[in-house]
């Protein structure tokens, strides 16, 4: 028996969302604070623009429509919205104060907790966003080695040193862009070429230890060994993988220990907190570099992070994410296969965070097909962005309902592909990529 079906208003009005958006166009460039939350990412006219509240795995838009949430705030909400243990810890701390003029003892408690759990962690500094700690780690590596170049693989945040490598590099000086050299995941040769071309110049290799593709046997070990042979530090960017794949991060799951690692997103179940951790051989450089900001170490986020991590230690959170994520992933791919859509769409990635891809007849990314599936999911109460970040409160019922909706949406996609009229079926503009193809 399915109980928790999201309740959409019968006419599914988006009146308040639409009015707020019309007003905000004059006030807020991009209409959002994060590109991935912006109206360009959701089919306008069908998608809500503003969400107002959440409980567990469900969210409500400003018009009262309910959705099963899969972006989960782009990953942070790992337990569920308004999880009582975290909310209560935050309220208790709120009543004692948020920000002080000297360090708070919770910093010591949380750093102990991280050092118990994360293999490379012997010392810790806190930030607010993932970008704070990836940029702090890069600065630390440059200071320690006296070198300027960085080799990177994955996404690492909004700061100049990384974003200059992407198609959103406007405003980043060419001199800064020239200092960061991307390499290709699972292609050790692409990293070897960077070291060969710039001998003695690379301060650090920073990488997401895993994205949607699993590491090839020996790849992570190979990166570590190459970095160390060339006198560079290895930094794992665990902003996504941390506290999602394993409580000790991907480094514990795959048994490869970096020199420094960066955590964020899921650490505080939605509270803004991040951490850079590393060995005692490396971390004291933070005494020398400038890594310091007003809100670093605010007591509210520290209390929330401690409550979140303790909850994950006590409850089978990680096992839940793997099991429910696998049911969702396998279910999606089974439905796609039954409908003959395997060459057009696939759910990829490790179960706690999966991504649904769409391809056209030529095998290129299809934002039209993505938009159509998103549209049909939204109409049926699934908040679909393409990323499925599982949380502890995603229930068996949520997954069963979602797979039913996916079957309906993919049936519509199959009909549209057969008729060649996917674009005509869209009730709003095609969603846009955050990073355009170069
Ligand atoms: C792997 C990775 N690193 C770093 C970041 C940057 O984190 P933030 O957006 O919190 O600054 C992100 C954000 O999506 C990320 O996915």
Tab-separated table of C-alpha atoms and ligand atoms in Angstrom:
chain	number	residue	atom	x	y	z
A	1	UNK	CA	0.000	0.000	0.000
A	2	UNK	CA	1.399	3.321	-1.056
A	3	UNK	CA	0.750	6.009	1.551
A	4	UNK	CA	2.935	9.019	0.985
A	5	UNK	CA	1.841	10.090	-2.485
A	6	UNK	CA	2.663	13.783	-2.943
A	7	UNK	CA	-0.400	15.996	-3.048
A	8	UNK	CA	-0.528	18.404	-5.926
A	9	UNK	CA	-3.316	20.961	-5.892
A	10	UNK	CA	-5.998	19.722	-8.351
A	11	UNK	CA	-5.342	22.578	-10.774
A	12	UNK	CA	-1.678	22.623	-9.720
A	13	UNK	CA	-1.429	26.366	-9.619
A	14	UNK	CA	1.992	28.007	-9.821
A	15	UNK	CA	0.499	31.444	-9.264
A	16	UNK	CA	2.653	32.547	-6.311
A	17	UNK	CA	5.860	31.185	-7.828
A	18	UNK	CA	5.115	33.050	-11.037
A	19	UNK	CA	4.322	36.327	-9.258
A	20	UNK	CA	7.455	36.159	-7.085
A	21	UNK	CA	9.594	35.432	-10.115
A	22	UNK	CA	8.116	38.377	-12.029
A	23	UNK	CA	8.999	40.645	-9.089
A	24	UNK	CA	12.463	39.169	-8.486
A	25	UNK	CA	13.556	39.624	-12.108
A	26	UNK	CA	14.115	43.312	-11.200
A	27	UNK	CA	16.030	42.480	-8.024
A	28	UNK	CA	18.067	39.282	-8.350
A	29	UNK	CA	20.325	38.535	-11.320
A	30	UNK	CA	20.052	34.825	-12.270
A	31	UNK	CA	17.000	34.724	-9.952
A	32	UNK	CA	18.896	32.381	-7.629
A	33	UNK	CA	22.006	32.202	-5.471
A	34	UNK	CA	23.197	28.922	-7.000
A	35	UNK	CA	23.158	28.249	-10.748
A	36	UNK	CA	21.734	24.755	-10.270
A	37	UNK	CA	18.679	26.194	-8.483
A	38	UNK	CA	17.951	28.821	-11.143
A	39	UNK	CA	14.871	28.834	-13.415
A	40	UNK	CA	17.153	27.962	-16.375
A	41	UNK	CA	17.493	24.486	-14.844
A	42	UNK	CA	13.765	23.743	-14.576
A	43	UNK	CA	11.103	23.850	-17.278
A	44	UNK	CA	9.367	27.167	-16.690
A	45	UNK	CA	5.596	27.144	-16.681
A	46	UNK	CA	5.592	23.612	-15.268
A	47	UNK	CA	8.255	23.818	-12.555
A	48	UNK	CA	7.843	25.670	-9.286
A	49	UNK	CA	10.338	28.528	-8.902
A	50	UNK	CA	10.233	28.881	-5.105
A	51	UNK	CA	10.164	26.189	-2.441
A	52	UNK	CA	8.913	27.121	0.991
A	53	UNK	CA	9.338	24.190	3.350
A	54	UNK	CA	10.440	20.585	3.634
A	55	UNK	CA	9.796	17.582	5.876
A	56	UNK	CA	11.820	14.410	5.491
A	57	UNK	CA	12.098	13.596	1.785
A	58	UNK	CA	9.259	15.898	0.693
A	59	UNK	CA	9.157	19.631	-0.096
A	60	UNK	CA	6.350	22.116	-0.684
A	61	UNK	CA	6.392	24.996	-3.141
A	62	UNK	CA	4.950	28.430	-2.381
A	63	UNK	CA	1.643	27.396	-4.003
A	64	UNK	CA	1.255	24.432	-1.655
A	65	UNK	CA	2.212	21.709	-4.148
A	66	UNK	CA	4.097	18.783	-2.634
A	67	UNK	CA	7.022	16.964	-4.264
A	68	UNK	CA	9.338	14.085	-3.463
A	69	UNK	CA	12.701	15.841	-3.399
A	70	UNK	CA	15.711	14.333	-5.197
A	71	UNK	CA	18.131	17.243	-5.603
A	72	UNK	CA	17.941	17.569	-1.778
A	73	UNK	CA	19.363	21.108	-1.873
A	74	UNK	CA	22.125	19.839	-4.229
A	75	UNK	CA	23.287	17.201	-1.760
A	76	UNK	CA	23.448	18.684	1.755
A	77	UNK	CA	20.185	17.289	3.135
A	78	UNK	CA	21.414	13.762	3.743
A	79	UNK	CA	19.075	12.805	6.590
A	80	UNK	CA	15.951	14.645	5.486
A	81	UNK	CA	14.456	18.112	5.850
A	82	UNK	CA	13.892	19.176	9.446
A	83	UNK	CA	15.347	15.988	10.949
A	84	UNK	CA	14.402	16.314	14.651
A	85	UNK	CA	17.819	15.396	16.118
A	86	UNK	CA	19.522	18.105	14.048
A	87	UNK	CA	16.787	20.697	14.461
A	88	UNK	CA	16.769	20.217	18.250
A	89	UNK	CA	20.576	20.510	18.476
A	90	UNK	CA	20.448	23.694	16.401
A	91	UNK	CA	17.626	25.231	18.458
A	92	UNK	CA	19.448	24.441	21.703
A	93	UNK	CA	22.567	26.153	20.376
A	94	UNK	CA	20.549	29.066	18.962
A	95	UNK	CA	19.345	29.796	22.478
A	96	UNK	CA	22.965	29.942	23.692
A	97	UNK	CA	24.246	32.070	20.819
A	98	UNK	CA	25.465	31.686	17.249
A	99	UNK	CA	28.619	33.706	16.773
A	100	UNK	CA	31.245	34.650	19.341
A	101	UNK	CA	34.508	36.572	19.505
A	102	UNK	CA	36.610	33.598	20.601
A	103	UNK	CA	36.597	29.968	19.373
A	104	UNK	CA	33.766	27.721	20.611
A	105	UNK	CA	34.369	24.323	22.264
A	106	UNK	CA	32.190	22.672	19.623
A	107	UNK	CA	35.088	23.242	17.184
A	108	UNK	CA	37.190	20.889	19.287
A	109	UNK	CA	34.420	18.294	19.555
A	110	UNK	CA	33.722	18.287	15.811
A	111	UNK	CA	37.399	18.151	14.868
A	112	UNK	CA	37.821	15.098	17.153
A	113	UNK	CA	34.856	13.447	15.474
A	114	UNK	CA	36.239	14.046	11.971
A	115	UNK	CA	39.673	12.746	12.971
A	116	UNK	CA	38.087	9.544	14.330
A	117	UNK	CA	36.261	8.916	11.066
A	118	UNK	CA	38.389	10.160	8.164
A	119	UNK	CA	41.623	8.285	7.393
A	120	UNK	CA	43.743	11.310	6.385
A	121	UNK	CA	42.447	13.567	9.168
A	122	UNK	CA	44.722	14.489	12.042
A	123	UNK	CA	43.922	18.215	12.053
A	124	UNK	CA	40.940	20.220	10.839
A	125	UNK	CA	39.918	23.738	9.782
A	126	UNK	CA	36.329	24.733	9.125
A	127	UNK	CA	34.721	26.741	6.325
A	128	UNK	CA	31.185	27.465	5.174
A	129	UNK	CA	31.059	26.393	1.508
A	130	UNK	CA	32.906	23.670	-0.346
A	131	UNK	CA	34.708	26.406	-2.298
A	132	UNK	CA	36.202	27.779	0.944
A	133	UNK	CA	37.940	24.529	1.744
A	134	UNK	CA	39.021	23.494	-1.765
A	135	UNK	CA	40.561	26.953	-2.190
A	136	UNK	CA	42.149	26.778	1.272
A	137	UNK	CA	43.642	23.378	0.446
A	138	UNK	CA	45.037	24.660	-2.853
A	139	UNK	CA	46.588	27.684	-1.125
A	140	UNK	CA	48.075	25.406	1.547
A	141	UNK	CA	49.634	23.173	-1.129
A	142	UNK	CA	51.101	26.173	-2.959
A	143	UNK	CA	52.519	27.560	0.281
A	144	UNK	CA	54.048	24.227	1.310
A	145	UNK	CA	55.624	23.402	-2.038
A	146	UNK	CA	56.486	26.896	-3.247
A	147	UNK	CA	54.944	25.919	-6.602
A	148	UNK	CA	52.084	27.550	-8.527
A	149	UNK	CA	50.435	24.961	-10.792
A	150	UNK	CA	47.440	22.845	-9.837
A	151	UNK	CA	46.225	19.711	-11.641
A	152	UNK	CA	42.500	19.161	-11.196
A	153	UNK	CA	39.812	16.657	-12.074
A	154	UNK	CA	36.131	17.309	-11.366
A	155	UNK	CA	34.253	20.384	-10.117
A	156	UNK	CA	35.774	22.306	-7.211
A	157	UNK	CA	33.709	25.477	-6.708
A	158	UNK	CA	33.364	29.087	-7.718
A	159	UNK	CA	36.822	30.534	-6.937
A	160	UNK	CA	39.115	31.911	-9.667
A	161	UNK	CA	41.708	29.123	-9.520
A	162	UNK	CA	39.121	26.516	-10.576
A	163	UNK	CA	36.280	28.291	-12.375
A	164	UNK	CA	38.828	29.736	-14.805
A	165	UNK	CA	39.108	26.240	-16.335
A	166	UNK	CA	35.399	26.180	-17.283
A	167	UNK	CA	33.190	27.917	-19.831
A	168	UNK	CA	32.133	30.338	-17.066
A	169	UNK	CA	35.584	31.895	-16.832
A	170	UNK	CA	34.610	35.510	-17.515
A	171	UNK	CA	36.227	37.813	-14.965
A	172	UNK	CA	39.125	35.459	-14.241
A	173	UNK	CA	42.482	36.829	-15.459
A	174	UNK	CA	44.251	34.700	-18.073
A	175	UNK	CA	47.341	34.611	-15.828
A	176	UNK	CA	45.255	32.822	-13.172
A	177	UNK	CA	43.579	30.515	-15.704
A	178	UNK	CA	46.994	29.385	-16.924
A	179	UNK	CA	47.877	28.002	-13.500
A	180	UNK	CA	45.275	25.216	-13.355
A	181	UNK	CA	45.542	22.176	-15.610
A	182	UNK	CA	42.599	19.765	-15.856
A	183	UNK	CA	43.183	16.051	-16.385
A	184	UNK	CA	40.803	13.252	-17.304
A	185	UNK	CA	39.277	10.819	-14.811
A	186	UNK	CA	40.508	7.220	-15.179
A	187	UNK	CA	43.219	8.388	-17.596
A	188	UNK	CA	46.521	8.365	-15.729
A	189	UNK	CA	48.311	9.326	-18.951
A	190	UNK	CA	46.542	12.702	-18.976
A	191	UNK	CA	48.036	13.463	-15.538
A	192	UNK	CA	51.448	12.089	-16.504
A	193	UNK	CA	51.493	14.531	-19.416
A	194	UNK	CA	50.932	17.492	-17.068
A	195	UNK	CA	53.855	16.429	-14.864
A	196	UNK	CA	56.016	15.858	-17.950
A	197	UNK	CA	55.173	19.252	-19.432
A	198	UNK	CA	55.640	21.191	-16.180
A	199	UNK	CA	58.399	19.421	-14.225
A	200	UNK	CA	58.791	20.630	-10.638
A	201	UNK	CA	55.933	23.124	-11.014
A	202	UNK	CA	52.808	21.288	-9.811
A	203	UNK	CA	51.889	22.021	-6.196
A	204	UNK	CA	48.919	19.664	-5.927
A	205	UNK	CA	46.645	17.245	-7.654
A	206	UNK	CA	43.089	17.943	-6.532
A	207	UNK	CA	40.344	15.574	-7.621
A	208	UNK	CA	36.936	14.214	-6.844
A	209	UNK	CA	37.859	10.637	-5.884
A	210	UNK	CA	34.789	9.381	-7.717
A	211	UNK	CA	32.034	10.988	-9.735
A	212	UNK	CA	29.476	9.031	-11.721
A	213	UNK	CA	32.126	6.655	-13.088
A	214	UNK	CA	33.795	4.208	-10.689
A	215	UNK	CA	37.589	4.390	-10.432
A	216	UNK	CA	39.395	1.878	-12.667
A	217	UNK	CA	41.448	-0.620	-10.651
A	218	UNK	CA	44.657	1.077	-9.547
A	219	UNK	CA	43.665	4.561	-10.827
A	220	UNK	CA	43.434	6.331	-7.452
A	221	UNK	CA	46.606	4.611	-6.223
A	222	UNK	CA	48.298	5.631	-9.491
A	223	UNK	CA	47.306	9.288	-9.024
A	224	UNK	CA	48.597	9.260	-5.439
A	225	UNK	CA	51.916	7.697	-6.459
A	226	UNK	CA	52.398	10.041	-9.417
A	227	UNK	CA	51.670	13.113	-7.274
A	228	UNK	CA	54.129	12.001	-4.606
A	229	UNK	CA	56.857	11.011	-7.104
A	230	UNK	CA	56.687	14.558	-8.436
A	231	UNK	CA	56.671	16.231	-5.018
A	232	UNK	CA	53.011	17.354	-5.279
A	233	UNK	CA	50.299	16.933	-2.663
A	234	UNK	CA	47.220	14.815	-3.282
A	235	UNK	CA	43.974	16.551	-2.293
A	236	UNK	CA	40.683	14.663	-2.404
A	237	UNK	CA	37.673	16.890	-2.974
A	238	UNK	CA	35.099	14.937	-0.972
A	239	UNK	CA	32.514	17.727	-0.964
A	240	UNK	CA	30.037	15.355	-2.648
A	241	UNK	CA	31.369	11.939	-1.625
A	242	UNK	CA	31.945	12.837	2.040
A	243	UNK	CA	29.387	11.411	4.458
A	244	UNK	CA	27.464	9.984	1.507
A	245	UNK	CA	29.425	6.987	0.236
A	246	UNK	CA	30.987	6.234	3.610
A	247	UNK	CA	31.354	8.040	6.942
A	248	UNK	CA	35.106	8.137	6.292
A	249	UNK	CA	34.595	9.415	2.753
A	250	UNK	CA	35.578	7.831	-0.565
A	251	UNK	CA	39.131	7.598	0.784
A	252	UNK	CA	37.994	4.987	3.300
A	253	UNK	CA	35.770	3.201	0.769
A	254	UNK	CA	38.574	2.897	-1.794
A	255	UNK	CA	41.488	2.612	0.650
A	256	UNK	CA	43.548	5.491	-0.801
A	257	UNK	CA	44.596	8.181	1.675
A	258	UNK	CA	45.290	11.706	0.376
A	259	UNK	CA	47.400	14.402	2.079
A	260	UNK	CA	44.444	16.765	2.408
A	261	UNK	CA	40.703	16.326	1.939
A	262	UNK	CA	37.792	18.721	1.632
A	263	UNK	CA	34.296	18.102	2.994
A	264	UNK	CA	31.116	20.186	2.820
A	265	UNK	CA	27.574	19.621	1.608
A	266	UNK	CA	26.163	16.717	3.668
A	267	UNK	CA	28.207	17.461	6.796
A	268	UNK	CA	25.493	19.486	8.540
A	269	UNK	CA	22.278	18.169	6.931
A	270	UNK	CA	21.797	21.531	5.225
A	271	UNK	CA	23.564	23.834	7.695
A	272	UNK	CA	26.402	25.683	5.963
A	273	UNK	CA	29.621	24.055	7.100
A	274	UNK	CA	32.700	22.663	5.382
A	275	UNK	CA	36.049	21.300	6.528
A	276	UNK	CA	39.552	20.834	5.207
A	277	UNK	CA	41.330	17.989	6.987
A	278	UNK	CA	44.785	16.502	6.665
A	279	UNK	CA	47.894	15.108	8.242
A	280	UNK	CA	49.974	16.822	10.919
A	281	UNK	CA	52.760	17.046	8.357
A	282	UNK	CA	50.656	19.350	6.193
A	283	UNK	CA	47.990	21.125	8.247
A	284	UNK	CA	50.252	23.409	10.342
A	285	UNK	CA	50.792	25.458	7.155
A	286	UNK	CA	47.355	26.902	7.974
A	287	UNK	CA	49.196	28.885	10.697
A	288	UNK	CA	51.030	30.669	7.891
A	289	UNK	CA	48.528	31.138	5.066
A	290	UNK	CA	45.463	33.354	5.307
A	291	UNK	CA	42.401	31.150	5.737
A	292	UNK	CA	40.104	33.233	7.890
A	293	UNK	CA	36.566	34.573	7.599
A	294	UNK	CA	33.931	36.024	9.892
A	295	UNK	CA	31.513	33.109	9.876
A	296	UNK	CA	34.070	30.283	10.056
A	297	UNK	CA	33.240	28.144	13.096
A	298	UNK	CA	29.778	29.558	13.855
A	299	UNK	CA	28.345	27.563	16.715
A	300	UNK	CA	24.995	26.788	15.064
A	301	UNK	CA	26.514	24.930	12.115
A	302	UNK	CA	29.003	23.164	14.370
A	303	UNK	CA	26.176	21.913	16.610
A	304	UNK	CA	24.183	20.794	13.566
A	305	UNK	CA	27.175	18.987	12.068
A	306	UNK	CA	27.899	17.137	15.315
A	307	UNK	CA	24.241	16.081	15.577
A	308	UNK	CA	24.202	15.001	11.903
A	309	UNK	CA	27.380	12.925	12.140
A	310	UNK	CA	26.386	11.321	15.457
A	311	UNK	CA	23.001	10.431	13.949
A	312	UNK	CA	24.789	8.808	11.010
A	313	UNK	CA	26.969	6.833	13.437
A	314	UNK	CA	23.934	5.560	15.330
A	315	UNK	CA	21.490	4.864	12.478
A	316	UNK	CA	22.086	2.852	9.282
A	317	UNK	CA	22.073	6.002	7.152
A	318	UNK	CA	24.793	5.078	4.679
A	319	UNK	CA	23.392	1.549	4.166
A	320	UNK	CA	19.972	3.118	3.529
A	321	UNK	CA	21.369	5.474	0.877
A	322	UNK	CA	23.119	2.605	-0.915
A	323	UNK	CA	20.093	0.257	-0.775
A	324	UNK	CA	17.392	2.747	-1.751
A	325	UNK	CA	19.634	4.399	-4.321
A	326	UNK	CA	20.259	0.993	-5.925
A	327	UNK	CA	16.522	0.241	-6.095
A	328	UNK	CA	15.938	3.596	-7.790
A	329	UNK	CA	18.859	3.233	-10.212
A	330	UNK	CA	18.118	-0.389	-11.158
A	331	UNK	CA	14.388	0.370	-11.424
A	332	UNK	CA	15.002	3.306	-13.768
A	333	UNK	CA	17.340	1.349	-15.997
A	334	UNK	CA	14.916	-1.614	-16.075
A	335	UNK	CA	12.035	0.629	-17.178
A	336	UNK	CA	14.251	2.298	-19.816
A	337	UNK	CA	15.232	-1.149	-21.143
A	338	UNK	CA	11.603	-2.366	-21.227
A	339	UNK	CA	10.648	0.706	-23.249
A	340	UNK	CA	13.581	0.318	-25.643
A	341	UNK	CA	15.180	3.563	-24.433
A	342	UNK	CA	18.582	2.301	-23.311
A	343	UNK	CA	20.461	4.272	-25.965
A	344	UNK	CA	18.602	7.471	-25.012
A	345	UNK	CA	18.621	7.503	-21.236
A	346	UNK	CA	20.458	5.851	-18.372
A	347	UNK	CA	20.836	6.224	-14.632
A	348	UNK	CA	24.546	6.212	-13.756
A	349	UNK	CA	26.693	6.635	-10.647
A	350	UNK	CA	27.083	5.060	-7.251
A	351	UNK	CA	23.674	4.510	-5.587
A	352	UNK	CA	23.840	7.236	-2.877
A	353	UNK	CA	24.085	9.836	-5.680
A	354	UNK	CA	23.047	8.973	-9.192
A	355	UNK	CA	22.584	11.051	-12.328
A	356	UNK	CA	20.129	10.461	-15.155
A	357	UNK	CA	21.622	11.112	-18.584
A	358	UNK	CA	19.812	11.781	-21.866
A	359	UNK	CA	21.194	11.327	-25.377
A	360	UNK	CA	19.783	12.063	-28.808
A	361	UNK	CA	19.961	9.817	-31.895
A	362	UNK	CA	23.552	10.954	-32.513
A	363	UNK	CA	24.614	10.125	-28.946
A	364	UNK	CA	24.939	13.819	-27.903
A	365	UNK	CA	23.490	15.095	-24.631
A	366	UNK	CA	19.784	15.832	-25.166
A	367	UNK	CA	18.414	18.666	-23.058
A	368	UNK	CA	15.114	18.347	-24.955
A	369	UNK	CA	14.558	14.797	-23.710
A	370	UNK	CA	15.689	15.822	-20.237
A	371	UNK	CA	13.214	18.706	-20.246
A	372	UNK	CA	10.361	16.437	-21.359
A	373	UNK	CA	11.035	13.873	-18.636
A	374	UNK	CA	11.451	16.622	-16.046
A	375	UNK	CA	8.145	18.173	-17.119
A	376	UNK	CA	6.241	14.902	-16.791
A	377	UNK	CA	7.854	14.152	-13.408
A	378	UNK	CA	7.076	17.612	-12.019
A	379	UNK	CA	3.432	17.303	-13.030
A	380	UNK	CA	3.269	14.113	-10.976
A	381	UNK	CA	5.020	15.395	-7.866
A	382	UNK	CA	8.660	14.441	-8.386
A	383	UNK	CA	11.222	17.275	-8.102
A	384	UNK	CA	13.492	16.169	-10.937
A	385	UNK	CA	16.801	17.849	-11.705
A	386	UNK	CA	18.606	14.839	-13.159
A	387	UNK	CA	20.564	14.251	-9.923
A	388	UNK	CA	19.217	11.846	-7.347
A	389	UNK	CA	20.728	12.586	-3.953
A	390	UNK	CA	19.247	10.002	-1.639
A	391	UNK	CA	18.430	10.891	1.950
A	392	UNK	CA	17.684	8.731	4.989
A	393	UNK	CA	13.989	9.671	4.894
A	394	UNK	CA	13.446	8.515	1.310
A	395	UNK	CA	11.085	5.647	2.094
A	396	UNK	CA	10.180	2.464	0.235
A	397	UNK	CA	6.936	4.223	-0.720
A	398	UNK	CA	8.809	7.253	-2.090
A	399	UNK	CA	10.913	5.015	-4.309
A	400	UNK	CA	7.890	2.979	-5.472
A	401	UNK	CA	5.927	6.152	-6.341
A	402	UNK	CA	8.939	7.639	-8.102
A	403	UNK	CA	9.422	4.533	-10.241
A	404	UNK	CA	5.731	4.606	-11.189
A	405	UNK	CA	6.144	8.232	-12.278
A	406	UNK	CA	9.365	7.410	-14.132
A	407	UNK	CA	7.480	4.693	-16.043
A	408	UNK	CA	4.821	7.201	-17.118
A	409	UNK	CA	7.398	9.881	-18.025
A	410	UNK	CA	9.574	7.446	-19.967
A	411	UNK	CA	6.530	6.073	-21.825
A	412	UNK	CA	5.829	9.644	-22.953
A	413	UNK	CA	9.496	10.015	-23.945
A	414	UNK	CA	9.336	6.783	-25.969
A	415	UNK	CA	6.202	8.017	-27.773
A	416	UNK	CA	7.858	11.373	-28.456
A	417	UNK	CA	10.985	9.735	-29.852
A	418	UNK	CA	8.895	7.455	-32.078
A	419	UNK	CA	6.851	10.422	-33.336
A	420	UNK	CA	9.866	12.773	-33.517
A	421	UNK	CA	7.904	15.470	-31.679
A	422	UNK	CA	9.632	15.790	-28.280
A	423	UNK	CA	10.156	19.542	-28.694
A	424	UNK	CA	6.468	20.101	-29.535
A	425	UNK	CA	5.441	18.375	-26.321
A	426	UNK	CA	7.306	20.824	-24.113
A	427	UNK	CA	5.163	23.278	-22.192
A	428	UNK	CA	8.087	25.621	-21.510
A	429	UNK	CA	11.625	26.380	-22.708
A	430	UNK	CA	14.316	23.697	-22.840
A	431	UNK	CA	16.499	23.625	-19.699
A	432	UNK	CA	20.015	25.041	-20.080
A	433	UNK	CA	23.412	23.634	-19.097
A	434	UNK	CA	25.250	25.505	-16.307
A	435	UNK	CA	28.476	25.064	-18.273
A	436	UNK	CA	28.146	25.324	-22.037
A	437	UNK	CA	30.148	22.982	-24.194
A	438	UNK	CA	33.418	24.714	-25.088
B	1	LIG	C1	32.922	18.177	-5.758
B	1	LIG	C2	32.602	19.586	-5.374
B	1	LIG	N1	33.570	20.351	-4.861
B	1	LIG	C3	33.368	21.611	-4.481
B	1	LIG	C4	32.120	22.178	-4.623
B	1	LIG	C5	31.899	23.609	-4.206
B	1	LIG	O1	31.091	23.636	-3.091
B	1	LIG	P1	30.215	24.967	-2.755
B	1	LIG	O2	29.236	25.120	-3.860
B	1	LIG	O3	29.603	24.604	-1.438
B	1	LIG	O4	31.168	26.095	-2.658
B	1	LIG	C6	31.066	21.436	-5.135
B	1	LIG	C7	29.714	22.012	-5.301
B	1	LIG	O5	28.845	21.496	-5.944
B	1	LIG	C8	31.311	20.094	-5.546
B	1	LIG	O6	30.336	19.351	-6.090
